[in-house]
PDB file of C-alpha atoms in Angstrom:
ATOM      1  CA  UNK A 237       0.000   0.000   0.000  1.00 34.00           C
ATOM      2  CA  UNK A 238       0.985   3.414  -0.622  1.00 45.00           C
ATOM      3  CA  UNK A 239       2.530   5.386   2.296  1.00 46.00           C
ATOM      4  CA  UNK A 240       0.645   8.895   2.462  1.00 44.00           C
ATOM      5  CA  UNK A 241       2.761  12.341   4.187  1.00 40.00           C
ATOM      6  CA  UNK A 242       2.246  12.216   7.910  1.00 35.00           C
ATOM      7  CA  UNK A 243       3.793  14.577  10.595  1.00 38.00           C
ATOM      8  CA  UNK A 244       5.703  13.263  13.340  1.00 36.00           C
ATOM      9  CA  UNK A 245       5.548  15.657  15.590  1.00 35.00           C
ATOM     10  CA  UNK A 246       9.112  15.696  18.022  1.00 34.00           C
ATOM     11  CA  UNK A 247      10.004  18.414  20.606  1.00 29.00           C
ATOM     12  CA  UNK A 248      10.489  21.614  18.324  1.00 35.00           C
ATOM     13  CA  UNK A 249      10.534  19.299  15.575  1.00 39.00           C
ATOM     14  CA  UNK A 250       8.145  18.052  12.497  1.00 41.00           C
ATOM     15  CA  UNK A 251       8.673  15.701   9.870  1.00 43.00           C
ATOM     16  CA  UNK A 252       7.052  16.073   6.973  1.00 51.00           C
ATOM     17  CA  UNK A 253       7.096  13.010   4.207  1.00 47.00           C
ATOM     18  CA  UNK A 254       4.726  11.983   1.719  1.00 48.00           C
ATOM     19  CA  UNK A 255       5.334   9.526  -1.665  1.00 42.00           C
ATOM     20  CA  UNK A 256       4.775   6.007  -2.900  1.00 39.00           C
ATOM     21  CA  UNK A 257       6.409   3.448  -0.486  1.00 35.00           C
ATOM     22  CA  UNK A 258       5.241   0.422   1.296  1.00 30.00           C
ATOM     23  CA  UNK A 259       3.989  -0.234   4.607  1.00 30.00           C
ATOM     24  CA  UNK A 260       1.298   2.131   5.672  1.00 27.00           C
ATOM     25  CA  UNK A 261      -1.901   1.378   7.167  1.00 26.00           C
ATOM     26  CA  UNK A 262      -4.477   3.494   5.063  1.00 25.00           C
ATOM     27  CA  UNK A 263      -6.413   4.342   8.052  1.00 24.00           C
ATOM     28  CA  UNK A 264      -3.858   6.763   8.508  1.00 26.00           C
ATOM     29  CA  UNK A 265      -4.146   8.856   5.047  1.00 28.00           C
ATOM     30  CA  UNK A 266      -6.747  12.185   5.291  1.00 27.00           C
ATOM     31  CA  UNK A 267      -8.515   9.990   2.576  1.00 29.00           C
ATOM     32  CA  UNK A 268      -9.286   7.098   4.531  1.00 30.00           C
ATOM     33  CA  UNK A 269     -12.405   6.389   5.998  1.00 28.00           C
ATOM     34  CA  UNK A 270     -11.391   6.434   9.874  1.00 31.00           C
ATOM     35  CA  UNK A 271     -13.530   9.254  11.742  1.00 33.00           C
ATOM     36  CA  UNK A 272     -12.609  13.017  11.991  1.00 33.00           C
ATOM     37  CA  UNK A 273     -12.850  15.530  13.726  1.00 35.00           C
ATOM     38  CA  UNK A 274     -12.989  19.389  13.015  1.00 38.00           C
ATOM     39  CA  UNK A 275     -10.083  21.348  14.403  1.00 39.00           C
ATOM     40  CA  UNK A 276     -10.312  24.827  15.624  1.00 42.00           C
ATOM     41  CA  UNK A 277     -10.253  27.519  13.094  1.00 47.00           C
ATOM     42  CA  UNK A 278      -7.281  29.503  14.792  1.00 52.00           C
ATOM     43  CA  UNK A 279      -4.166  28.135  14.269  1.00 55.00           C
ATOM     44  CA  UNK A 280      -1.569  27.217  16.557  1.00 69.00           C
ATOM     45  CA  UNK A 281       0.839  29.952  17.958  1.00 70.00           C
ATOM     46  CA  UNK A 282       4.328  30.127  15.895  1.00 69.00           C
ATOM     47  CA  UNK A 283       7.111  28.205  17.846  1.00 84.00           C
ATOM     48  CA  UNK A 284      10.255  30.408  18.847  1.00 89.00           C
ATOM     49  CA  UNK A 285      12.394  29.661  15.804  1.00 90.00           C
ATOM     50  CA  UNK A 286      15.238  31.284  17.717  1.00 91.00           C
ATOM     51  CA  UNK A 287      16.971  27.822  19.076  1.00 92.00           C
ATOM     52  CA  UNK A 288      16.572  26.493  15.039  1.00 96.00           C
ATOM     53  CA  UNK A 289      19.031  26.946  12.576  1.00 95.00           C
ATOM     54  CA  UNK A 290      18.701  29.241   9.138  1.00 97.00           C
ATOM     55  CA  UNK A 291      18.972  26.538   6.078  1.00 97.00           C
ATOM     56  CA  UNK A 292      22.564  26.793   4.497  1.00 96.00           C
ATOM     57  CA  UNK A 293      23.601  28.972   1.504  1.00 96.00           C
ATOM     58  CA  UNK A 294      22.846  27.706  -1.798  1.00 97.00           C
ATOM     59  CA  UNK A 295      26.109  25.562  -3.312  1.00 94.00           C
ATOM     60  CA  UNK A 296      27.409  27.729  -6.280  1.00 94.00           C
ATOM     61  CA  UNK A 297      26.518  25.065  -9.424  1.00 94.00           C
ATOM     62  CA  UNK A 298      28.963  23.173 -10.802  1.00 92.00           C
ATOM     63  CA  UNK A 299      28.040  23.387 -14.262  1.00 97.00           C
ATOM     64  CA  UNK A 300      25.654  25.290 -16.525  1.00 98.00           C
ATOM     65  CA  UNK A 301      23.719  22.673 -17.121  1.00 98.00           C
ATOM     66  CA  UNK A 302      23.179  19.186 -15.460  1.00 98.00           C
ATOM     67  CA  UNK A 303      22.026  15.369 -16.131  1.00 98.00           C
ATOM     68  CA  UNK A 304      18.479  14.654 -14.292  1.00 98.00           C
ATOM     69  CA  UNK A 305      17.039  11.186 -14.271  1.00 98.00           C
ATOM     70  CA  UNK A 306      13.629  10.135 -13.295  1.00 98.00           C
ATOM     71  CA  UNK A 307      13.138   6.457 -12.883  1.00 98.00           C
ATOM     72  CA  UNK A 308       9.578   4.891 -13.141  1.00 97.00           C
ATOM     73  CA  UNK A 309       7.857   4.151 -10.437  1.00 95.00           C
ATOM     74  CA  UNK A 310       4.428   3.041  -9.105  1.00 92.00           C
ATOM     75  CA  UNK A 311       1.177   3.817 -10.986  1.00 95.00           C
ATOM     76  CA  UNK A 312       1.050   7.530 -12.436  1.00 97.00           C
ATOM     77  CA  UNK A 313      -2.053   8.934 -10.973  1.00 96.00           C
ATOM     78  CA  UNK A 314      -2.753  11.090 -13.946  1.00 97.00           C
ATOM     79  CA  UNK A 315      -1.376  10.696 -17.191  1.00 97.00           C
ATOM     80  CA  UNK A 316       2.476  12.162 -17.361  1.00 97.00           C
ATOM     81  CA  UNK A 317       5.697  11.801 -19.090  1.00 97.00           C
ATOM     82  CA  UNK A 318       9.039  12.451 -17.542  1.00 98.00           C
ATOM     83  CA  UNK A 319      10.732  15.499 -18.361  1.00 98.00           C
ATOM     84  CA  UNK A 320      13.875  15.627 -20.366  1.00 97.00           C
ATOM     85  CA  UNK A 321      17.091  14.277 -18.600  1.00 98.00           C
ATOM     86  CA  UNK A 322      19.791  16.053 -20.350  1.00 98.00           C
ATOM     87  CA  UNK A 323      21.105  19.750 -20.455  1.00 98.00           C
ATOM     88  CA  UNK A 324      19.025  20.809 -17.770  1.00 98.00           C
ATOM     89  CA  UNK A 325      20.012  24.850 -16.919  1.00 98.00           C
ATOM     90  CA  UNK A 326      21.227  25.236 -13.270  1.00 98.00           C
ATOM     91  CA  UNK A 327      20.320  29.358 -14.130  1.00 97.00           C
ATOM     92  CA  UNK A 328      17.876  31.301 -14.046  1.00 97.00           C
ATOM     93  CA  UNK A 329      14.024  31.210 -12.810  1.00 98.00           C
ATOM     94  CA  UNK A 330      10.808  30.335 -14.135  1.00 98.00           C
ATOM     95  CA  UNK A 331       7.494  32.019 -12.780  1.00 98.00           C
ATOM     96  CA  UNK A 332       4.699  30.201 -12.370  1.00 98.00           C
ATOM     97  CA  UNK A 333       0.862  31.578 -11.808  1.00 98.00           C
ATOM     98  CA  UNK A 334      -1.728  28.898  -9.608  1.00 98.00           C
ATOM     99  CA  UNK A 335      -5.080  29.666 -10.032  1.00 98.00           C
ATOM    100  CA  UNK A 336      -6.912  28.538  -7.264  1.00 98.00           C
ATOM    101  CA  UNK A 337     -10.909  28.704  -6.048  1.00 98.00           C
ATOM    102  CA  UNK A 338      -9.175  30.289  -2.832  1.00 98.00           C
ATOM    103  CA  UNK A 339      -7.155  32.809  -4.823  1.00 98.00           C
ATOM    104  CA  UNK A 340      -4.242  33.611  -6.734  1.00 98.00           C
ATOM    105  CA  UNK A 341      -0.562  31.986  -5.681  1.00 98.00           C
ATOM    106  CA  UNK A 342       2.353  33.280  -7.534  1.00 98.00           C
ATOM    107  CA  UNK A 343       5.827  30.995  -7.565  1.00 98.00           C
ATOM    108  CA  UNK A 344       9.070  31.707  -8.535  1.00 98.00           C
ATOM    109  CA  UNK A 345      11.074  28.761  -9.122  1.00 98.00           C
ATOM    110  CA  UNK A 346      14.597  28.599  -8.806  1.00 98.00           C
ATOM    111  CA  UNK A 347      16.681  26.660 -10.948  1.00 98.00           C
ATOM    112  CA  UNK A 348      20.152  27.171  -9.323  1.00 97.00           C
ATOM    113  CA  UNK A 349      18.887  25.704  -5.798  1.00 97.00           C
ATOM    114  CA  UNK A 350      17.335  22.795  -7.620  1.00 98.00           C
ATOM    115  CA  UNK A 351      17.248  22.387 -11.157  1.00 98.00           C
ATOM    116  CA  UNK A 352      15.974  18.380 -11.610  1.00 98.00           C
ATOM    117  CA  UNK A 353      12.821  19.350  -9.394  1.00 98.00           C
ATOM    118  CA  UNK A 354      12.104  22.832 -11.367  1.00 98.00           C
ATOM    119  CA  UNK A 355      12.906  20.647 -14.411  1.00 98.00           C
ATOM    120  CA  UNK A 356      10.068  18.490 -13.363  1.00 98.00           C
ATOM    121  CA  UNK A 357       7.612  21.023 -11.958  1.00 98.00           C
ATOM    122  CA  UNK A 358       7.733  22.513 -14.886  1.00 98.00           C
ATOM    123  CA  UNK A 359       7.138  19.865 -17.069  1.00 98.00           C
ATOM    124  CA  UNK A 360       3.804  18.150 -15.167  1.00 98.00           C
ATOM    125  CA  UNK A 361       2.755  22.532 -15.085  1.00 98.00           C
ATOM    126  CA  UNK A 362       3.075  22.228 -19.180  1.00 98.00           C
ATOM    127  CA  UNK A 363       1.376  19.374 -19.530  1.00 98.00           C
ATOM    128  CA  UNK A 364      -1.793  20.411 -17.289  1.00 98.00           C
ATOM    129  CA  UNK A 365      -1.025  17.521 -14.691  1.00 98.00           C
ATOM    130  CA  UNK A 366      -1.742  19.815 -11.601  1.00 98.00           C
ATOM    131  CA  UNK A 367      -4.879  21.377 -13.106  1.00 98.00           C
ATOM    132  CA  UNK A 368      -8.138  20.861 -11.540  1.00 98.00           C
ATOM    133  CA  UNK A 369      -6.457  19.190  -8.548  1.00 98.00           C
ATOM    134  CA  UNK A 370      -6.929  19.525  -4.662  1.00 98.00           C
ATOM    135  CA  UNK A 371      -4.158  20.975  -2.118  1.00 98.00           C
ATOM    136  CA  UNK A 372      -5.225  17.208   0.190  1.00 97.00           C
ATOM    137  CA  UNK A 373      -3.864  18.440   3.061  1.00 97.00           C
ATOM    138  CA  UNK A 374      -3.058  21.744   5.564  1.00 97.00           C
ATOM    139  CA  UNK A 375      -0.198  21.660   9.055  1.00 97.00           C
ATOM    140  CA  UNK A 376      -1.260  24.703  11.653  1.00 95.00           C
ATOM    141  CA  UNK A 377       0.644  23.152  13.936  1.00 93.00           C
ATOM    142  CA  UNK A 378       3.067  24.923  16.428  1.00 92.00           C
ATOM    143  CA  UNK A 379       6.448  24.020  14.470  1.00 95.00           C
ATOM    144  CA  UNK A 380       4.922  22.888  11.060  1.00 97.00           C
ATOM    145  CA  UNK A 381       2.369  25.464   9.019  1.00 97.00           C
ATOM    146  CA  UNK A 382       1.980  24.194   5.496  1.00 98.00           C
ATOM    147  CA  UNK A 383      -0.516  23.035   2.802  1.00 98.00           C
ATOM    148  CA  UNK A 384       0.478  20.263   0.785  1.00 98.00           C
ATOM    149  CA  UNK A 385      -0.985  19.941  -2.865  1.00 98.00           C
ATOM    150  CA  UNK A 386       0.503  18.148  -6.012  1.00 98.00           C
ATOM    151  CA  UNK A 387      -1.419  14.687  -5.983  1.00 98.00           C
ATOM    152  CA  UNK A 388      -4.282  14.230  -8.366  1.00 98.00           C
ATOM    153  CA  UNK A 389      -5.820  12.007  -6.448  1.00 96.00           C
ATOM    154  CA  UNK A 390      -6.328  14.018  -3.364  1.00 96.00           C
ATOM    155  CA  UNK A 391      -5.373  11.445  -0.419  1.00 94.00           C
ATOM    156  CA  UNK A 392      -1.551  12.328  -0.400  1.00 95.00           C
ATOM    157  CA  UNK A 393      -0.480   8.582  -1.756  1.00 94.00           C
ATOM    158  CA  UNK A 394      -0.256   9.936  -5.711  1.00 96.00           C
ATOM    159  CA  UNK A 395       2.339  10.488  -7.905  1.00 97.00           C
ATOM    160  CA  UNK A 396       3.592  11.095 -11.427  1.00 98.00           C
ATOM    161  CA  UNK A 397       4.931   7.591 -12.216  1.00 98.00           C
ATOM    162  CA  UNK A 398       8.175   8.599 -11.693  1.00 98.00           C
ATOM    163  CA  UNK A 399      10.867   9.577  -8.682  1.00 98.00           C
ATOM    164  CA  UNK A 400      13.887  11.923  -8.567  1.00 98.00           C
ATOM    165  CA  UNK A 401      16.169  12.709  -6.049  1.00 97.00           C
ATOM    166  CA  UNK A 402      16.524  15.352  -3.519  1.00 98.00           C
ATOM    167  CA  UNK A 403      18.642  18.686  -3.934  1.00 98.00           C
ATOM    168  CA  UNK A 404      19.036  21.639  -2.330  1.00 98.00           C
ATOM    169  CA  UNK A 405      19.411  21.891   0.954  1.00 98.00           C
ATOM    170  CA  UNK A 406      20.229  18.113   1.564  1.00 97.00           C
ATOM    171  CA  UNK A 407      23.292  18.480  -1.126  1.00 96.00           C
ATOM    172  CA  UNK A 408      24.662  21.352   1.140  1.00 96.00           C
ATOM    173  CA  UNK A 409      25.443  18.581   3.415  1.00 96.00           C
ATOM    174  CA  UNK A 410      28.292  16.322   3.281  1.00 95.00           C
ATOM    175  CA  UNK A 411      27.070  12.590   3.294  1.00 91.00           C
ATOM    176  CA  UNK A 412      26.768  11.072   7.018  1.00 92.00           C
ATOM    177  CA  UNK A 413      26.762  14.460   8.452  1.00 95.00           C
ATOM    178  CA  UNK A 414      24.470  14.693  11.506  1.00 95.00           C
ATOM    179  CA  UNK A 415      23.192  18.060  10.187  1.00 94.00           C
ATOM    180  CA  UNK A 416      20.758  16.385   7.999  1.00 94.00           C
ATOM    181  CA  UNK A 417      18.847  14.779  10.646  1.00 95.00           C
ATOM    182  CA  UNK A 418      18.493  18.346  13.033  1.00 95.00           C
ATOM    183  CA  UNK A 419      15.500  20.798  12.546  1.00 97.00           C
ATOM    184  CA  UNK A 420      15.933  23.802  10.618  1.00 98.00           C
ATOM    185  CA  UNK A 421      13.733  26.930   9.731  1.00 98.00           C
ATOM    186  CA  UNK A 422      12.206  26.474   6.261  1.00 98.00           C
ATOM    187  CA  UNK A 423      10.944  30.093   6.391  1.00 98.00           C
ATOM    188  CA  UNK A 424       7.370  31.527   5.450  1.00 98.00           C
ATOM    189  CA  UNK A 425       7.563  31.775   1.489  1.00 98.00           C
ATOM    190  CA  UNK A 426       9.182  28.842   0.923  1.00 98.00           C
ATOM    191  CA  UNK A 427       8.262  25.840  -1.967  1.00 98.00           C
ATOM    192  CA  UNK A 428       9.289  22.685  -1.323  1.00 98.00           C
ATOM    193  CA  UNK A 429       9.069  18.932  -2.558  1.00 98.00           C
ATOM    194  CA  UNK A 430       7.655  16.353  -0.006  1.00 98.00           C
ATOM    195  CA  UNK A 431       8.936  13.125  -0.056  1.00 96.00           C
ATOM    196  CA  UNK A 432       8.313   9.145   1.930  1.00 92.00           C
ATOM    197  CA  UNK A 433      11.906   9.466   3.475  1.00 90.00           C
ATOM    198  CA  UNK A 434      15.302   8.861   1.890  1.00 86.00           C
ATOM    199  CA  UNK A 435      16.274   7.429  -1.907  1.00 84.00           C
ATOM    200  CA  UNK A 436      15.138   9.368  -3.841  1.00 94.00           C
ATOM    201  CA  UNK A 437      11.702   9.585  -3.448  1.00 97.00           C
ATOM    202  CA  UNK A 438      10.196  12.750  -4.860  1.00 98.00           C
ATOM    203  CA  UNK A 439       7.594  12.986  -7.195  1.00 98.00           C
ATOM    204  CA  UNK A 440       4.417  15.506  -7.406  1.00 98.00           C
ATOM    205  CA  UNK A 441       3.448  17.057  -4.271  1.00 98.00           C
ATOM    206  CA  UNK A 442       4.986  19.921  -2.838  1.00 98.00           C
ATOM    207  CA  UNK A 443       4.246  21.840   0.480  1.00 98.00           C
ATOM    208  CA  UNK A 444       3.921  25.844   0.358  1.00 98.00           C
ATOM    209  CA  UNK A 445       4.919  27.169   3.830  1.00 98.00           C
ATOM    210  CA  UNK A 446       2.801  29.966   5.199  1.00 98.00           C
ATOM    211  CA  UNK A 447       4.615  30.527   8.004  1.00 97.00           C
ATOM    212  CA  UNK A 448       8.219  29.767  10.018  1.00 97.00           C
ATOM    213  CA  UNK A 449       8.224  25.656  10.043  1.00 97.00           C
ATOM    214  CA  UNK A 450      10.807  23.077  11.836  1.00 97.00           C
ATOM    215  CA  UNK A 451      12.270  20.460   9.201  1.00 98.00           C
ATOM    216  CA  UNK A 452      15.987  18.512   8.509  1.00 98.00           C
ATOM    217  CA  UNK A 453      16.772  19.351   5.626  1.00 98.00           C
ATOM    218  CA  UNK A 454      15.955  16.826   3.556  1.00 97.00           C
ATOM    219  CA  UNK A 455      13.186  18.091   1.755  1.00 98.00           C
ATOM    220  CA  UNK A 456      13.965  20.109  -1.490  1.00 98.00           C
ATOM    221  CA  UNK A 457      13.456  23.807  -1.999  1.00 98.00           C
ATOM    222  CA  UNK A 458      12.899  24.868  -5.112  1.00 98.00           C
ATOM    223  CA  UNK A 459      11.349  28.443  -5.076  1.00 98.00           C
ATOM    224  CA  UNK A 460       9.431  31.117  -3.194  1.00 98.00           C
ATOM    225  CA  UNK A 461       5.546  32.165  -3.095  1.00 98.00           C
ATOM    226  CA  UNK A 462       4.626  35.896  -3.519  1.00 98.00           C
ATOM    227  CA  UNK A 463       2.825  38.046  -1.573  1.00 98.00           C
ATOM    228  CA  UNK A 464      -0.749  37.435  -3.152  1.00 98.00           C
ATOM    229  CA  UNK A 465      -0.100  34.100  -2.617  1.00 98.00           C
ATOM    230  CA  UNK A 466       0.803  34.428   1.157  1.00 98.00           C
ATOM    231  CA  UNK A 467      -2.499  35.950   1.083  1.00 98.00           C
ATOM    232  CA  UNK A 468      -4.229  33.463   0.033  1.00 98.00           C
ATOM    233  CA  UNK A 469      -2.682  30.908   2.138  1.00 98.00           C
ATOM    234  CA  UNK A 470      -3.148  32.762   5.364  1.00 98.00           C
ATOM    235  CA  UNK A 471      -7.091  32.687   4.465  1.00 98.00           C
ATOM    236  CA  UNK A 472      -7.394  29.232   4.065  1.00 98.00           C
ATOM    237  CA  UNK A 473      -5.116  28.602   7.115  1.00 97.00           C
ATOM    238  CA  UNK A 474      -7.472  30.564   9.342  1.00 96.00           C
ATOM    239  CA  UNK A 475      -9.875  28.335   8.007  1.00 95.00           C
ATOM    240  CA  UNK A 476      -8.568  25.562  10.507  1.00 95.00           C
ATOM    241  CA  UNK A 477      -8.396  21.918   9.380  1.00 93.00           C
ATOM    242  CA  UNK A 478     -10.862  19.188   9.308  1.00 85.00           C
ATOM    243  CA  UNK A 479      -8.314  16.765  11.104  1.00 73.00           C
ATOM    244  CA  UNK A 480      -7.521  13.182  10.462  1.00 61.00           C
ATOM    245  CA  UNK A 481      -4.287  13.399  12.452  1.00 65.00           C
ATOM    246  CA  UNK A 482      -4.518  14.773  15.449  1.00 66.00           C
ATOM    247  CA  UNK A 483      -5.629  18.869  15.639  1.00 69.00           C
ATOM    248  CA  UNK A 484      -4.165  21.160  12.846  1.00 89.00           C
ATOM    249  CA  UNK A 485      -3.489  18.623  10.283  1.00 93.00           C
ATOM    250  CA  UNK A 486      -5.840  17.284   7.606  1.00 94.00           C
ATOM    251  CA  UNK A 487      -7.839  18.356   4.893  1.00 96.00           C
ATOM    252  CA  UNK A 488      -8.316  22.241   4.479  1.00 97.00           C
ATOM    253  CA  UNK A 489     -11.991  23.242   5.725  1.00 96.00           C
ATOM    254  CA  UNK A 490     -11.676  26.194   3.209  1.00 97.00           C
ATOM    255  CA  UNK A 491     -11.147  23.651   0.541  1.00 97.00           C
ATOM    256  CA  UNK A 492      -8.502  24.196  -2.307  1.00 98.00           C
ATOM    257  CA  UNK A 493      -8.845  23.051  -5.671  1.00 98.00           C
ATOM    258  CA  UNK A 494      -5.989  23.584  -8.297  1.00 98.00           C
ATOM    259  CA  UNK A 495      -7.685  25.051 -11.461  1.00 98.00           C
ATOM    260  CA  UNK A 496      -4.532  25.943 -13.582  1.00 98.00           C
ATOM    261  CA  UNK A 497      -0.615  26.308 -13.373  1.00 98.00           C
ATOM    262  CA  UNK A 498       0.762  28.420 -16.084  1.00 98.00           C
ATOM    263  CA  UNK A 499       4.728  28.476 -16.462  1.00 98.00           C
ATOM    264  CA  UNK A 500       6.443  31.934 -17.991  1.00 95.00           C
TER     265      UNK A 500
END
């Protein structure tokens, strides 16, 4: 069975992970059928990021362009080719406009923190995989505040069909340094990949953080979200969460569908 994102909540600390592995009872997934229970519409106070280190500096690229590759895997759950593996540009930045029935969210991808995963954003955005899809899942919690969109099916177990590996800020890290594993401040603006844990397991959704949030480092940043989009995530965020978790994380009550992604 598919293993959905869940939040592990730790002292100051919040995992997030979502993708296509094994192992998970489905009773767990905002999708399943296991009861719920409306959370509060206020969200949970910001943690004191203070005791939390900033994420590192972007590594300078190596080359102008790189080699991507996306291996197959699972079931796509909407129709999607792979992007291109070769000559991928480590410059530059692509903008990207989400219409959504909550309002407008603006991205601005960067290639030069991680060019496979704006490589591949950008190809599902051009071939209308993200449109007319729902953002499955919203964090208010203390140390985590995010809503998570990217699978087509809406329960936080799809994917494109295919996996890539993570970049920025876990290739700032040497491997086996202990950095990886501590909490760090993914700040309020931030676009990242989730993932189900370590090999390489990215695929479709991605997280939009509305506010200050606790992670390792091990989930890939790839751009930043504008101020209309802020906006519009700090509405449905005040909206509260109808909770399948635990209070503060589950399914949006202001519900967010995906109508288009446009790429300039």
């Amino acid at each position: 069975m598919k293993r959905s994102m869940i939040v592990t909540a730790g002292v100051g600390l919040a995992l997030v992970v979502a993708g296509c592995s094994s192992g998970d009872d489905a009773a767990s997934t905002p999708g399943s059928t296991s009861k719920t229970t409306t959370a509060s519409a206020a969200p949970a106070p910001t943690m004191d990021m203070s005791s939390f280190a900033a994420l590192p500096a972007v590594p300078a690229a190596a080359a102008a362009t790189v080699s991507c590759e996306y291996p197959a895997a699972g079931q796509a759950s909407k129709p999607a080719n792979a992007p291109a593996t070769a000559d991928v540009s480590t410059a530059g930045t692509a903008t990207v406009a989400m219409a959504t029935s909550q309002g407008a969210i603006g991205l601005t991808l960067d290639r030069a923190e991680a060019p496979c995963t704006v490589n591949s954003f950008v190809s599902l955005a051009e071939q209308g995989y993200f449109n007319d899809t729902p953002c499955h899942r919203l964090t208010t919690g203390s140390s985590l505040k995010v809503l998570q969109c990217g699978d087509p099916a809406g329960v936080g177990t799809g994917g494109p069909g295919y996996r890539f590996a993570n970049e920025y800020p876990t290739t700032a890290f040497a491997d086996g340094d202990p950095a990886v594993e501590e909490g760090m401040v993914y700040p309020r603006g931030t676009v990242a990949m989730a993932n189900s844990g370590p090999g390489g397991t990215n695929g479709s959704q991605f997280f939009l953080v509305y506010a200050d949030s606790v992670l390792p480092p091990q989930y890939t940043v790839f751009g930043t979200i504008d101020e209309a989009g802020l906006a519009t995530l700090d509405k449905v965020a005040a909206g509260g969460t109808a909770s399948s978790r635990g209070a503060g994380d589950g399914r949006p009550n202001s519900a967010v569908q995906i109508e288009t992604v446009t790429v300039s």
